[in-house]
């Protein structure tokens, strides 16, 4: 005999949706480059080296951007949560060394709070999929480095042309 699934509490759904909305808002407040790096990794599942090559950035810059994205969704994190986030990002880097992996293991084993903080970081990372999908819905982040730069330039040029037209119209 199979069991029927337990009904989902409406309050739990409301909390999840509120949390998802807050995470999306936090991600939207990040600089565009950080958003782009985050989305390329989270949605397109590109590794740091591939993102670095695509955007012509050093891998260390990709790591910094990923850490910023992860920390943005947990403002006011304690020291253990911040360190866990740094480890989580660093361990995904192609530049991580065997010595760093040993250091991570030592840090993890040093206190139960470290293991708990790292586990919460992993859960927080998983909770970012839905907000990432909403943020990258139109695929803007797949455009190269120049697309982001040209976007601002195009806007400035458009405003300049409009100003010249207005001046020409009034003259």
Coordinates of C-alpha atoms in Angstrom, one line a residue, residues 31-159:
X31 CA 26.3 44.7 -10.2
X32 CA 25.5 43.5 -13.6
X33 CA 28.8 41.6 -14.0
X34 CA 28.3 39.7 -10.8
X35 CA 24.8 38.8 -12.0
X36 CA 26.2 37.6 -15.3
X37 CA 28.9 35.4 -13.7
X38 CA 26.4 34.0 -11.3
X39 CA 23.8 33.2 -14.0
X40 CA 26.4 31.6 -16.3
X41 CA 27.4 29.3 -13.5
X42 CA 24.0 28.6 -12.0
X43 CA 21.8 28.4 -15.1
X44 CA 24.1 27.4 -17.8
X45 CA 26.3 25.3 -15.4
X46 CA 29.5 26.7 -16.8
X47 CA 32.6 26.1 -14.7
X48 CA 34.7 29.1 -13.5
X49 CA 37.4 28.5 -16.1
X50 CA 34.9 28.5 -19.0
X51 CA 33.2 31.7 -17.6
X52 CA 36.6 33.4 -17.2
X53 CA 37.6 32.6 -20.8
X54 CA 34.2 33.7 -22.2
X55 CA 34.3 37.0 -20.3
X56 CA 38.0 37.5 -20.6
X57 CA 38.4 37.7 -16.9
X58 CA 40.8 36.0 -14.4
X59 CA 39.4 33.0 -12.6
X60 CA 40.0 34.8 -9.3
X61 CA 37.6 37.5 -10.5
X62 CA 35.0 34.9 -11.2
X63 CA 35.4 33.5 -7.7
X64 CA 35.0 37.0 -6.2
X65 CA 31.8 37.5 -8.2
X66 CA 30.4 34.2 -7.1
X67 CA 31.2 34.9 -3.5
X68 CA 29.5 38.3 -3.7
X69 CA 26.4 36.6 -5.2
X70 CA 26.3 34.0 -2.5
X71 CA 26.8 36.5 0.3
X72 CA 24.1 38.9 -1.1
X73 CA 21.4 36.4 -0.3
X74 CA 22.5 36.1 3.3
X75 CA 23.1 39.6 4.7
X76 CA 24.4 39.8 8.2
X77 CA 25.9 36.4 8.1
X78 CA 28.1 35.4 11.0
X79 CA 31.8 34.6 10.6
X80 CA 31.3 30.9 10.1
X81 CA 28.7 31.5 7.4
X82 CA 31.1 33.9 5.6
X83 CA 34.0 31.5 5.8
X84 CA 31.8 28.6 4.6
X85 CA 30.7 30.7 1.6
X86 CA 34.3 31.4 0.8
X87 CA 35.2 27.7 1.0
X88 CA 32.1 26.7 -1.1
X89 CA 33.2 29.0 -3.9
X90 CA 36.9 28.2 -3.7
X91 CA 36.3 24.5 -3.9
X92 CA 34.6 24.9 -7.2
X93 CA 37.6 26.7 -8.7
X94 CA 39.9 25.0 -11.1
X95 CA 42.8 26.7 -9.2
X96 CA 42.0 25.0 -5.9
X97 CA 45.1 23.1 -4.6
X98 CA 45.4 19.9 -2.7
X99 CA 46.7 21.9 0.3
X100 CA 43.6 24.0 0.2
X101 CA 41.4 20.9 0.2
X102 CA 43.3 19.7 3.3
X103 CA 42.9 23.1 4.9
X104 CA 39.1 23.0 4.2
X105 CA 38.8 19.5 5.7
X106 CA 40.7 20.7 8.8
X107 CA 38.4 23.8 9.1
X108 CA 35.3 21.6 8.6
X109 CA 36.5 19.1 11.3
X110 CA 37.5 21.8 13.8
X111 CA 34.0 22.6 15.1
X112 CA 30.5 21.3 14.6
X113 CA 29.4 24.9 13.8
X114 CA 31.7 24.8 10.7
X115 CA 30.0 21.7 9.3
X116 CA 26.6 23.3 10.0
X117 CA 27.6 26.5 8.3
X118 CA 28.8 24.7 5.2
X119 CA 25.7 22.6 5.0
X120 CA 23.5 25.8 5.3
X121 CA 25.6 27.3 2.5
X122 CA 24.9 24.3 0.3
X123 CA 21.2 24.7 1.0
X124 CA 21.3 28.4 0.3
X125 CA 23.0 27.7 -3.0
X126 CA 20.2 25.2 -4.0
X127 CA 17.6 27.8 -3.0
X128 CA 19.0 30.2 -5.6
X129 CA 17.9 28.2 -8.7
X130 CA 14.3 29.7 -8.9
X131 CA 15.5 33.3 -8.3
X132 CA 18.3 32.8 -10.9
X133 CA 15.7 31.6 -13.5
X134 CA 13.6 34.7 -12.9
X135 CA 16.7 37.0 -13.1
X136 CA 18.0 35.4 -16.3
X137 CA 14.6 34.8 -17.9
X138 CA 15.4 36.6 -21.2
X139 CA 18.9 35.3 -21.5
X140 CA 20.6 38.7 -21.4
X141 CA 23.5 37.2 -19.4
X142 CA 24.7 35.0 -22.3
X143 CA 25.9 38.0 -24.3
X144 CA 29.6 38.7 -24.1
X145 CA 31.5 41.2 -22.2
X146 CA 31.0 43.9 -24.9
X147 CA 27.2 43.5 -24.8
X148 CA 27.1 44.7 -21.3
X149 CA 29.4 47.6 -22.0
X150 CA 27.7 48.6 -25.2
X151 CA 24.3 48.6 -23.5
X152 CA 25.3 51.6 -21.4
X153 CA 27.0 53.2 -24.3
X154 CA 24.0 52.8 -26.6
X155 CA 21.8 54.4 -23.9
X156 CA 24.1 57.4 -23.6
X157 CA 24.2 57.7 -27.4
X158 CA 20.4 57.6 -27.6
X159 CA 20.1 60.3 -25.0

